[in-house]
CSV table of C-alpha atoms in Angstrom, one decimal:
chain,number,residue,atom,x,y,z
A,1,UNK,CA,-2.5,-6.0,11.7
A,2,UNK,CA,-5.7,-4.3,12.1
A,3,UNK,CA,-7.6,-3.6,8.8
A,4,UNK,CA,-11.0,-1.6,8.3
A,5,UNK,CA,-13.0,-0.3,5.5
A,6,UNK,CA,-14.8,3.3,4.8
A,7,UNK,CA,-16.6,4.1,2.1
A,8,UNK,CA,-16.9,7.3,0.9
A,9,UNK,CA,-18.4,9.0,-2.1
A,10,UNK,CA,-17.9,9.2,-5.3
A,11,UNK,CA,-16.5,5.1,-5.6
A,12,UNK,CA,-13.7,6.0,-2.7
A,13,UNK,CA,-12.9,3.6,-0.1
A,14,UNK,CA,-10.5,4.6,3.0
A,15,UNK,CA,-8.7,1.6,4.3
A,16,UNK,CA,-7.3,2.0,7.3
A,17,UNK,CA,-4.3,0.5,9.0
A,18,UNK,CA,-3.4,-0.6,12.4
A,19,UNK,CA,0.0,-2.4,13.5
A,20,UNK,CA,2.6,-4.4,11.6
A,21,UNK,CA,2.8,-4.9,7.8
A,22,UNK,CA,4.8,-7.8,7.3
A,23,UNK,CA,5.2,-11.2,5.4
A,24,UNK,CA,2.3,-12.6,8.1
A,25,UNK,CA,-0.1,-9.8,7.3
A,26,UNK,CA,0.3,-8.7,3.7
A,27,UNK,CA,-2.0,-11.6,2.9
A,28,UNK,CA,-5.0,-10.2,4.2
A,29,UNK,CA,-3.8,-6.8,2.9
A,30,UNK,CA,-3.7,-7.9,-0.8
A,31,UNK,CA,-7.3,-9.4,-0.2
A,32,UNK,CA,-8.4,-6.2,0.5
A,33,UNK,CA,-6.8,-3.9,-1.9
A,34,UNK,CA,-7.3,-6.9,-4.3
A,35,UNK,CA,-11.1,-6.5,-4.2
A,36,UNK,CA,-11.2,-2.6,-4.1
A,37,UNK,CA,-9.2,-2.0,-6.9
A,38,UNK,CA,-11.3,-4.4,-9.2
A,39,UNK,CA,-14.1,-1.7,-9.7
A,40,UNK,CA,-13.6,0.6,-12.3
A,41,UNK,CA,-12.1,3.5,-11.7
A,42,UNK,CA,-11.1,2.6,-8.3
A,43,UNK,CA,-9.8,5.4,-5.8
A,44,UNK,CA,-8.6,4.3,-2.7
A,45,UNK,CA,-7.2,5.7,0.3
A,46,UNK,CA,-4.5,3.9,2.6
A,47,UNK,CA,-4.9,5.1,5.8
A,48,UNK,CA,-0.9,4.3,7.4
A,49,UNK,CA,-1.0,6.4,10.3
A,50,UNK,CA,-1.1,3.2,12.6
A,51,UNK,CA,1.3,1.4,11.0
A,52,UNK,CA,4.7,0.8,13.6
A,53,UNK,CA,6.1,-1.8,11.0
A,54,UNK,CA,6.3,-2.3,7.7
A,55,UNK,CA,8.4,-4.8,5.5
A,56,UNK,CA,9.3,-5.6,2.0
A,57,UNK,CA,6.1,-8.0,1.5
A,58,UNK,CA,3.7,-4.9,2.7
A,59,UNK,CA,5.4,-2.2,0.3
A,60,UNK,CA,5.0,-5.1,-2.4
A,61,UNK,CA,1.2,-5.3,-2.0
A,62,UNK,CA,0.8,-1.3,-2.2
A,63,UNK,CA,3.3,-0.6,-5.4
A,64,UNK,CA,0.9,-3.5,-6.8
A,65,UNK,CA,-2.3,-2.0,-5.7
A,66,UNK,CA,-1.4,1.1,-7.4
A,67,UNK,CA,-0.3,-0.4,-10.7
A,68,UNK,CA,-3.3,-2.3,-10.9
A,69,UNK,CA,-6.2,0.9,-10.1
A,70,UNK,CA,-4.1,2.9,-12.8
A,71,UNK,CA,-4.4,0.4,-15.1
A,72,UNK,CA,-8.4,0.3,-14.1
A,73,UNK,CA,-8.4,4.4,-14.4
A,74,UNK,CA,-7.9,5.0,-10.9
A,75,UNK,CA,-5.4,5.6,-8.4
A,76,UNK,CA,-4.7,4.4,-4.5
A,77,UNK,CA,-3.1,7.2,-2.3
A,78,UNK,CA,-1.2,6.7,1.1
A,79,UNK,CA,-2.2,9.5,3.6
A,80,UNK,CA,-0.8,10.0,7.2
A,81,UNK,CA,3.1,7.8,6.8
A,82,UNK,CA,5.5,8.2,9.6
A,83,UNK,CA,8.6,9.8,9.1
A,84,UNK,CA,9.9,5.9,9.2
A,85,UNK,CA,7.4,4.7,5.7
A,86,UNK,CA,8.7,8.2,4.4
A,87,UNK,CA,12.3,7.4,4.8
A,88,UNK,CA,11.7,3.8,3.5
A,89,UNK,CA,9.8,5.3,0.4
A,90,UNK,CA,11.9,7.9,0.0
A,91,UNK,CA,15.0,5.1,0.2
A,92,UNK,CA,13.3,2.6,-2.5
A,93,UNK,CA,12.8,5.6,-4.9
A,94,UNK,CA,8.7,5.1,-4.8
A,95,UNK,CA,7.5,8.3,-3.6
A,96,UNK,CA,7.4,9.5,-7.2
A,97,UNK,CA,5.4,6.1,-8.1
A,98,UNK,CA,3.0,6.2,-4.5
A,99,UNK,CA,1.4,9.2,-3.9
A,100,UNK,CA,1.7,10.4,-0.2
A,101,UNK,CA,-0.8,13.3,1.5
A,102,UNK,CA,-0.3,14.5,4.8
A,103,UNK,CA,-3.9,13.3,6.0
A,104,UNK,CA,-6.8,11.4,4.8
A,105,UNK,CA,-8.8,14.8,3.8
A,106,UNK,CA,-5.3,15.9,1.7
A,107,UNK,CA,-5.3,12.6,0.0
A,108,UNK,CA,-9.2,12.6,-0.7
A,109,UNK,CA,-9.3,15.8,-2.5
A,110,UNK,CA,-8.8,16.0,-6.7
């Protein structure tokens, strides 16, 4: 998996994500959500438009990346899912828990 980092005013960040999310790779995901959502007020954007895979371990790390930037005051948003993540949100009951836009822009608006 393929990870890269956008910043983008005010305190946003856009992670982007290329290839599999899986128990090999949700490491280095957590690492990186881990450190954004440590600012205050943190507001990130999950970019999942590249995404062909993604497994238990990956969902884990994004319900907990969410729970832990609304505890901080903030939020992290998934923009761009396949009908696949859709169907596997929709399935787990999370969509009401992870909030999913369309596209980036959708998700980085108020």
């Amino acid at each position: 998996m393929q990870v890269s980092v956008a910043h983008h005013p005010p305190n946003t960040a856009v992670l982007v994500l290329r290839g599999s999310l899986d128990i090999d790779t949700a490491p280095a995901l957590k690492a990186n959500l881990n450190r954004l959502v440590e600012r205050p007020s943190p507001r990130v954007v999950v970019d999942v438009s590249g995404l062909d895979f993604c497994d238990s371990m990956g969902v884990g790390v994004l319900v907990t990346a969410s729970g832990r930037a609304t505890e901080r005051g903030g939020w992290v948003r998934l923009a761009s899912p396949s009908g696949f993540l859709r169907r596997l949100f929709d399935t787990l009951g999370l969509t009401d828990y992870l909030a999913l836009f369309p596209d980036v822009a959708a998700a980085l608006k108020e």
